[in-house]
Short mmCIF file of C-alpha atoms in Angstrom, two decimals:
data_model
loop_
_atom_site.label_atom_id
_atom_site.label_comp_id
_atom_site.label_asym_id
_atom_site.label_seq_id
_atom_site.Cartn_x
_atom_site.Cartn_y
_atom_site.Cartn_z
CA MET I 270 -4.47 -30.63 -48.26
CA LYS I 271 -4.82 -28.04 -47.24
CA THR I 272 -5.15 -28.61 -43.66
CA PRO I 273 -6.75 -25.60 -41.40
CA PHE I 274 -5.10 -25.86 -38.35
CA LEU I 275 -1.90 -25.39 -38.55
CA LYS I 276 -1.21 -22.32 -37.39
CA VAL I 277 2.29 -20.61 -36.17
CA LEU I 278 3.05 -19.21 -33.05
CA LEU I 279 6.86 -19.58 -32.57
CA GLY I 280 8.09 -16.14 -32.37
CA CYS I 281 10.78 -14.27 -34.28
CA ALA I 282 14.93 -15.51 -33.21
CA VAL I 283 17.61 -13.59 -31.76
CA ALA I 284 21.07 -13.60 -32.44
CA THR I 285 21.72 -14.93 -29.21
CA MET I 286 20.68 -18.98 -31.51
CA PHE I 287 23.94 -21.15 -31.37
CA LEU I 288 24.10 -25.05 -30.09
CA THR I 289 22.10 -25.11 -27.84
CA ALA I 290 19.45 -28.08 -27.85
CA CYS I 291 15.46 -26.83 -29.02
CA GLY I 292 15.57 -23.64 -27.81
CA ASP I 293 12.37 -22.84 -29.06
CA ASP I 294 9.35 -22.55 -27.10
CA SER I 295 7.27 -19.29 -27.09
CA SER I 296 5.80 -18.26 -23.13
CA GLU I 297 3.90 -16.54 -25.86
CA GLY I 298 0.20 -16.84 -26.26
CA LEU I 299 0.13 -20.56 -24.11
CA PRO I 300 -4.24 -22.02 -23.58
CA ALA I 301 -4.47 -22.84 -19.81
CA THR I 302 -2.71 -26.40 -19.58
CA PRO I 303 -4.72 -29.57 -18.43
CA ALA I 304 -3.23 -31.42 -16.35
CA SER I 305 -1.29 -34.88 -17.73
CA ASN I 306 -1.37 -38.56 -16.95
CA ALA I 307 1.57 -38.72 -19.40
CA ALA I 308 4.38 -40.59 -16.98
CA GLU I 309 6.55 -37.84 -16.88
CA SER I 310 5.80 -34.26 -15.27
CA SER I 311 7.07 -31.71 -17.05
CA SER I 312 8.11 -27.91 -16.44
CA SER I 313 5.59 -24.86 -16.62
CA ALA I 314 8.04 -23.09 -18.07
CA ILE I 315 8.60 -22.16 -21.14
CA ASP I 316 12.59 -20.87 -23.43
CA PRO I 317 10.88 -17.82 -24.67
CA VAL I 318 13.47 -17.63 -27.25
CA SER I 319 12.26 -19.41 -31.03
CA SER I 320 15.72 -21.41 -32.39
CA SER I 321 17.32 -24.03 -32.68
CA ASP I 322 15.87 -27.40 -31.74
CA VAL I 323 18.70 -29.63 -31.28
CA ASP I 324 23.21 -29.44 -31.07
CA PRO I 325 22.99 -30.55 -35.13
CA ILE I 326 25.63 -32.56 -34.46
CA SER I 327 25.24 -34.36 -31.22
CA GLN I 328 25.40 -37.82 -32.83
CA ALA I 329 27.89 -39.42 -30.41
CA GLY I 330 27.41 -43.61 -29.18
CA PRO I 331 25.67 -46.28 -31.02
CA ASP I 332 23.28 -45.97 -33.50
CA VAL I 333 20.80 -48.06 -32.39
CA THR I 334 20.29 -49.17 -29.21
CA VAL I 335 17.17 -50.78 -27.28
CA SER I 336 15.32 -48.84 -24.78
CA SER I 337 13.41 -49.33 -21.37
CA SER I 338 11.07 -49.90 -20.57
CA SER I 339 10.17 -46.96 -18.01
CA GLY I 340 11.64 -43.62 -16.73
CA ASP I 341 12.84 -40.97 -19.06
CA VAL I 342 16.58 -41.44 -19.77
CA VAL I 343 17.97 -44.87 -20.85
CA PRO I 344 19.98 -46.67 -18.61
CA ALA I 345 23.81 -47.32 -20.22
CA SER I 346 23.56 -50.90 -19.35
CA SER I 347 20.94 -50.77 -22.45
CA GLU I 348 21.78 -53.53 -25.45
CA THR I 349 23.49 -52.30 -28.76
CA VAL I 350 22.07 -53.64 -32.21
CA GLU I 351 22.60 -53.39 -35.22
CA SER I 352 21.91 -50.99 -37.19
CA SER I 353 21.64 -53.33 -40.17
CA PRO I 354 22.10 -56.92 -39.06
CA SER I 355 22.01 -59.25 -42.33
CA GLY I 356 18.26 -60.35 -42.81
CA ASP I 357 16.89 -57.47 -41.71
CA GLY I 358 15.68 -54.04 -43.01
CA TYR I 359 16.86 -52.25 -45.58
CA VAL I 360 19.97 -53.60 -46.61
CA ALA I 361 21.80 -50.14 -48.61
CA GLY I 362 23.79 -49.66 -51.46
CA THR I 363 26.28 -47.00 -52.23
CA LEU I 364 25.94 -44.08 -51.89
CA GLU I 365 26.03 -43.51 -56.13
CA GLU I 366 23.66 -47.14 -56.31
CA GLU I 367 21.01 -45.17 -53.40
CA ILE I 368 21.68 -41.44 -54.81
CA ALA I 369 20.12 -42.73 -58.19
CA LYS I 370 17.39 -45.37 -56.48
CA ASP I 371 16.01 -42.52 -54.71
CA ALA I 372 15.51 -39.49 -57.75
CA PRO I 373 12.60 -41.22 -58.51
CA PHE I 374 11.10 -41.36 -55.98
CA VAL I 375 11.74 -38.00 -54.53
CA ALA I 376 10.35 -36.69 -58.22
CA ALA I 377 7.15 -38.16 -57.21
CA SER I 378 7.06 -36.55 -54.13
CA ALA I 379 8.43 -33.13 -55.57
CA ALA I 380 4.50 -31.73 -55.77
CA ASN I 381 4.38 -32.89 -51.53
CA GLY I 382 5.00 -29.10 -50.27
CA THR I 383 2.07 -28.65 -47.71
CA LEU I 384 1.57 -31.05 -44.26
CA ILE I 385 -1.44 -33.03 -44.46
CA PRO I 386 -2.17 -34.60 -41.46
CA VAL I 387 -1.10 -37.71 -39.39
CA ALA I 388 -4.21 -40.22 -38.73
CA GLU I 389 -5.52 -38.85 -42.19
CA LEU I 390 -1.97 -40.03 -44.34
CA LEU I 391 -2.64 -43.25 -42.29
CA ALA I 392 -5.74 -43.83 -42.90
CA SER I 393 -5.11 -43.53 -47.14
CA VAL I 394 -1.77 -46.19 -46.72
CA GLN I 395 -3.03 -49.06 -48.98
CA PRO I 396 -3.04 -52.49 -47.19
CA THR I 397 0.28 -53.42 -48.33
CA ASP I 398 2.05 -50.34 -47.58
CA ARG I 399 4.15 -49.97 -44.75
CA VAL I 400 4.59 -46.56 -43.61
CA LEU I 401 7.51 -44.54 -40.96
CA PHE I 402 6.77 -41.19 -40.05
CA VAL I 403 10.07 -39.19 -38.94
CA VAL I 404 7.87 -36.05 -37.08
CA ARG I 405 9.33 -33.15 -34.37
CA HIS I 406 9.02 -33.94 -30.98
CA GLY I 407 6.36 -31.85 -28.22
CA ARG I 408 6.95 -28.50 -27.19
CA ARG I 409 9.63 -29.24 -24.71
CA GLY I 410 10.12 -26.99 -21.60
CA SER I 411 12.55 -24.89 -20.73
CA GLY I 412 16.19 -26.43 -20.38
CA THR I 413 17.95 -27.19 -23.92
CA GLY I 414 20.48 -30.28 -22.49
CA LYS I 415 20.00 -33.18 -23.42
CA GLU I 416 17.78 -35.11 -19.97
CA GLN I 417 14.93 -31.39 -20.86
CA LYS I 418 11.53 -32.69 -19.61
CA LEU I 419 8.82 -32.17 -22.37
CA HIS I 420 6.70 -28.92 -21.73
CA ALA I 421 2.76 -30.69 -20.74
CA THR I 422 1.69 -29.08 -23.41
CA GLY I 423 4.20 -31.55 -25.41
CA VAL I 424 2.79 -34.08 -23.80
CA ASN I 425 -1.10 -33.34 -24.51
CA GLN I 426 0.67 -32.62 -27.71
CA ALA I 427 1.64 -36.48 -28.53
CA GLN I 428 -0.77 -37.41 -26.79
CA SER I 429 -3.49 -36.27 -28.89
CA LEU I 430 -1.98 -37.65 -31.63
CA GLY I 431 -1.65 -40.95 -30.38
CA ALA I 432 -5.18 -40.38 -29.86
CA ALA I 433 -5.77 -40.05 -33.48
CA ILE I 434 -3.76 -42.74 -34.14
CA ALA I 435 -6.46 -44.81 -32.47
CA GLN I 436 -9.42 -43.80 -34.68
CA VAL I 437 -7.62 -44.44 -37.45
CA ASN I 438 -5.48 -47.36 -36.58
CA ALA I 439 -5.72 -49.15 -33.16
CA THR I 440 -4.77 -52.31 -33.54
CA ASP I 441 -1.65 -52.66 -35.85
CA PRO I 442 1.51 -52.78 -34.31
CA ILE I 443 3.22 -49.41 -33.36
CA PHE I 444 7.03 -49.15 -34.20
CA TYR I 445 8.56 -46.29 -31.52
CA ALA I 446 12.53 -45.76 -31.93
CA HIS I 447 13.69 -41.55 -31.11
CA SER I 448 16.92 -39.82 -30.58
CA ASP I 449 18.95 -39.84 -27.10
CA TYR I 450 17.50 -36.95 -26.31
CA VAL I 451 14.84 -37.38 -23.31
CA ARG I 452 12.69 -35.11 -25.01
CA THR I 453 12.16 -37.06 -28.12
CA ARG I 454 11.93 -40.73 -25.78
CA SER I 455 9.28 -39.06 -23.70
CA THR I 456 6.98 -37.65 -27.01
CA ALA I 457 6.84 -41.10 -28.36
CA LEU I 458 6.20 -42.32 -25.09
CA ASN I 459 3.44 -40.33 -25.10
CA ILE I 460 1.77 -41.25 -28.64
CA PHE I 461 1.97 -44.19 -26.95
CA VAL I 462 0.13 -43.42 -24.16
CA GLY I 463 -2.33 -41.73 -25.62
CA ARG I 464 -3.42 -44.40 -28.75
CA GLY I 465 -4.39 -46.67 -25.27
CA GLY I 466 -1.18 -48.14 -24.07
CA ASP I 467 0.39 -48.68 -20.51
CA SER I 468 2.94 -46.24 -20.39
CA THR I 469 5.23 -49.58 -17.84
CA GLN I 470 4.54 -51.62 -21.12
CA PHE I 471 6.69 -48.67 -23.56
CA GLN I 472 9.96 -50.29 -26.06
CA SER I 473 11.25 -48.12 -27.72
CA THR I 474 14.43 -47.85 -30.16
CA ILE I 475 17.17 -44.96 -29.64
CA VAL I 476 18.89 -44.18 -33.18
CA GLY I 477 21.99 -41.67 -33.17
CA LYS I 478 21.82 -40.15 -36.31
CA LEU I 479 17.96 -39.15 -35.09
CA ALA I 480 20.17 -36.29 -32.97
CA GLY I 481 22.05 -35.22 -36.40
CA GLY I 482 21.27 -36.86 -39.57
CA GLY I 483 25.23 -35.81 -40.51
CA TYR I 484 24.12 -32.37 -42.06
CA VAL I 485 26.09 -29.96 -40.48
CA LYS I 486 30.61 -30.37 -41.22
CA ASP I 487 31.75 -27.59 -38.56
CA SER I 488 29.72 -26.09 -36.02
CA ASP I 489 32.23 -23.74 -35.47
CA LEU I 490 31.76 -21.95 -38.45
CA LEU I 491 27.56 -22.28 -37.80
CA SER I 492 27.63 -20.33 -34.82
CA GLN I 493 29.78 -17.59 -36.68
CA HIS I 494 27.52 -17.55 -39.24
CA ALA I 495 24.68 -17.27 -36.94
CA ASP I 496 27.04 -14.69 -34.51
CA GLU I 497 27.83 -12.48 -38.18
CA ASP I 498 24.92 -9.76 -37.11
CA PHE I 499 21.62 -8.97 -35.63
CA GLU I 500 19.39 -10.89 -39.03
CA LYS I 501 21.22 -13.58 -38.46
CA ASN I 502 20.53 -16.76 -36.81
CA GLN I 503 20.95 -20.92 -37.87
CA LEU I 504 17.41 -21.15 -38.69
CA LYS I 505 18.63 -18.26 -41.11
CA VAL I 506 21.54 -20.09 -41.42
CA PHE I 507 20.01 -23.16 -42.34
CA ALA I 508 17.63 -22.07 -45.08
CA SER I 509 20.31 -20.18 -47.14
CA TRP I 510 21.86 -24.26 -46.75
CA MET I 511 18.72 -26.00 -48.07
CA TYR I 512 17.29 -23.15 -49.97
CA GLN I 513 20.00 -21.56 -52.30
CA GLY I 514 22.95 -23.73 -51.70
CA LEU I 515 24.83 -21.23 -49.47
CA TYR I 516 28.05 -22.47 -46.56
CA THR I 517 29.27 -24.76 -48.29
CA ASP I 518 31.89 -24.67 -45.38
CA THR I 519 29.38 -25.38 -42.97
CA PHE I 520 27.58 -27.97 -44.00
CA ASN I 521 27.58 -31.15 -45.85
CA ASP I 522 26.15 -32.05 -49.11
CA LEU I 523 21.76 -32.00 -48.42
CA THR I 524 21.69 -34.77 -51.34
CA GLU I 525 24.64 -36.75 -50.36
CA THR I 526 23.91 -36.20 -46.00
CA SER I 527 20.85 -36.85 -46.74
CA VAL I 528 20.83 -40.18 -49.21
CA THR I 529 22.95 -41.44 -46.48
CA PHE I 530 20.08 -41.44 -43.51
CA LEU I 531 18.23 -42.95 -44.62
CA THR I 532 19.67 -45.91 -46.08
CA GLN I 533 21.85 -46.14 -43.85
CA HIS I 534 20.21 -44.88 -40.76
CA ILE I 535 17.13 -44.72 -40.66
CA LEU I 536 15.14 -47.59 -42.93
CA PRO I 537 17.38 -49.91 -41.94
CA ALA I 538 16.27 -49.46 -38.62
CA PHE I 539 12.27 -50.23 -39.16
CA PRO I 540 12.38 -54.19 -38.89
CA PRO I 541 10.16 -55.70 -41.96
CA GLU I 542 7.72 -57.36 -38.77
CA TYR I 543 5.57 -53.46 -38.69
CA ARG I 544 4.14 -51.83 -41.32
CA ILE I 545 3.79 -48.72 -39.33
CA GLY I 546 7.28 -46.70 -37.19
CA ILE I 547 7.36 -43.58 -35.61
CA MET I 548 10.45 -42.19 -34.74
CA VAL I 549 10.82 -38.87 -33.12
CA SER I 550 14.03 -36.08 -33.73
CA HIS I 551 14.22 -32.70 -34.25
CA ASP I 552 13.67 -29.61 -36.15
CA MET I 553 17.37 -29.02 -38.01
CA THR I 554 17.14 -33.45 -38.75
CA ILE I 555 14.51 -32.89 -40.17
CA ALA I 556 13.50 -30.13 -41.44
CA PRO I 557 16.74 -30.34 -44.37
CA LEU I 558 15.84 -33.96 -45.06
CA LEU I 559 12.14 -32.61 -45.34
CA VAL I 560 13.65 -30.86 -47.50
CA TYR I 561 15.31 -32.89 -49.88
CA CYS I 562 12.98 -35.24 -50.08
CA THR I 563 10.05 -32.85 -51.52
CA ASN I 564 13.20 -30.88 -53.73
CA GLN I 565 12.18 -28.67 -51.69
CA ALA I 566 8.20 -28.37 -52.47
CA VAL I 567 8.05 -27.87 -48.43
CA ASN I 568 8.60 -24.29 -47.55
CA PHE I 569 11.23 -23.50 -45.13
CA ARG I 570 12.82 -20.30 -45.97
CA ALA I 571 13.61 -18.53 -43.04
CA TYR I 572 15.23 -15.87 -44.36
CA GLU I 573 12.82 -14.55 -46.23
CA ASN I 574 10.45 -15.56 -42.18
CA LEU I 575 11.08 -16.86 -39.16
CA ASP I 576 7.98 -18.37 -38.92
CA TYR I 577 8.36 -20.29 -42.17
CA TRP I 578 9.46 -23.19 -39.40
CA LEU I 579 9.11 -27.10 -39.35
CA GLY I 580 6.59 -27.34 -35.58
CA TYR I 581 6.42 -29.26 -33.06
CA ILE I 582 5.07 -33.09 -33.23
CA GLN I 583 5.55 -32.52 -38.04
CA GLY I 584 8.01 -33.89 -40.34
CA LEU I 585 8.31 -36.34 -42.45
CA ALA I 586 5.84 -39.85 -43.59
CA ILE I 587 7.65 -42.30 -45.87
CA VAL I 588 5.17 -44.29 -47.75
CA ILE I 589 6.95 -47.30 -48.88
CA ALA I 590 5.03 -49.50 -51.45
CA GLN I 591 5.12 -53.98 -51.47
CA ASP I 592 8.23 -53.28 -54.00
CA GLY I 593 10.04 -51.22 -52.60
CA SER I 594 9.21 -47.98 -53.85
CA ARG I 595 8.73 -45.32 -51.68
CA LYS I 596 6.83 -41.70 -51.65
CA TYR I 597 7.55 -38.69 -49.37
CA TYR I 598 4.93 -36.64 -48.23
CA PRO I 599 5.41 -33.90 -45.09
CA VAL I 600 2.73 -34.43 -42.14
CA ASN I 601 0.87 -32.36 -38.73
CA GLY I 602 0.37 -34.48 -35.94
CA LEU I 603 -0.84 -31.63 -33.79
CA TYR I 604 -4.31 -32.52 -33.05
CA GLY I 605 -6.15 -31.25 -30.48
CA GLU I 606 -7.12 -28.05 -27.43
CA TYR I 607 -3.06 -27.42 -28.78
CA ALA I 608 -2.97 -28.01 -32.07
CA TYR I 609 -2.73 -24.51 -32.87
CA LEU I 610 0.77 -23.26 -31.06
CA ASP I 611 2.81 -24.86 -33.61
CA GLY I 612 3.37 -24.96 -37.69
CA ALA I 613 4.80 -22.17 -39.98
CA ILE I 614 2.62 -19.95 -40.66
CA ASN I 615 2.85 -20.26 -44.55
CA ARG I 616 1.01 -24.18 -43.57
CA SER I 617 -2.78 -22.68 -43.34
#
C-alpha cells in the first residue's frame, strides 16, 4: 500500500555525525508550530544536522522498568521487573530454535516494503490478533542527551498519531513502553494524550534494549568508519552493513541480533492481556530490525541517498495471530499538519 504523505525533508548528513544521540533534526522548512497542550514544554530550536538517532550501545540498566505516571525522567526508585516473567509474555527457546521459527514469518513479510499508516494497519487487524508497534520517537529538540525533550513538532506528531488511533480504536487498553530516553517516553505520553488520555494517569514501561538493540559490536570502530572521509557517516555505515554485509568488525550478525532482540526483549515485554502495544525506540535500533523483518524489502539504503532512512514516528508493526504466528509490516505514524515533515523520499 502506498502512502501519499510520506515525504522526506531530512537534510543531508555530514561526516561529523558519530555517537551523539538523536542528531537528526532539521530546521529547514519547518512550518510554524502551534501551541501544544502536551504535558511537556519543548525547545524552539532544532538541530540543523541530519544524523544518527541514538548512541547505539547505550543499553545500561535493567531491561524492563515500570515508569512513573508523570514527569519526564523516570525516578531511580522505579520498580524493576523481569523482561520474561514465568508464565507471562513470550518465552523464548534457544537462538537456533527461534531463528528457525521466525524464518517463515520473515518470508511471509518479505513483500512488505512500503510503510502503512498505523491507524490503517490497526483497523485491519483481526479481532483475535494482537499488534505491537515499535516506532521511532517524534522530532526532538536541539540536544543529544538522554534528557532531551521533544520539539513541539514532535509533541504534535505524537498527539496526531494518538488522535488517528482513537478514530479506529478508542477503547482498547494500550500497553506503552519506551527506552530510557526522555524523548521516547514523551512520545509515548503524547500518543496517550492524543488518544484522549489524562497525562496524570499515564503509565509505561522502560525496556532498556530499545535504546540500542544490541546491533553495534564496537562503537569505536563505528566512529572510525564514519570518519574515514567526508562522504561517510553513521547512516551510510549502518546501511552498508544492513544491505551489503560490510563492516562485520563493527556490527553483530543481523539475523541473530534481531531474533534475540525480538524474542528475548520485545515480545516478552508485551503483556499477553493487552491486544495493542506501542513501544517507542530510535532509528538505529528500528532500522536494522525492519530490514531483517522484511528481508530487505524496506529501503533504508543511505549509502545511495541519505534521505533513504527511517523518519520520525515510523517503524515496525508485529501482528501476532492466535496461533502465535507473526507477520511484520513497516508502518508510518505521521498524521495531520506535520505528516509531510519526515520519512524517506522513496516512500511517497
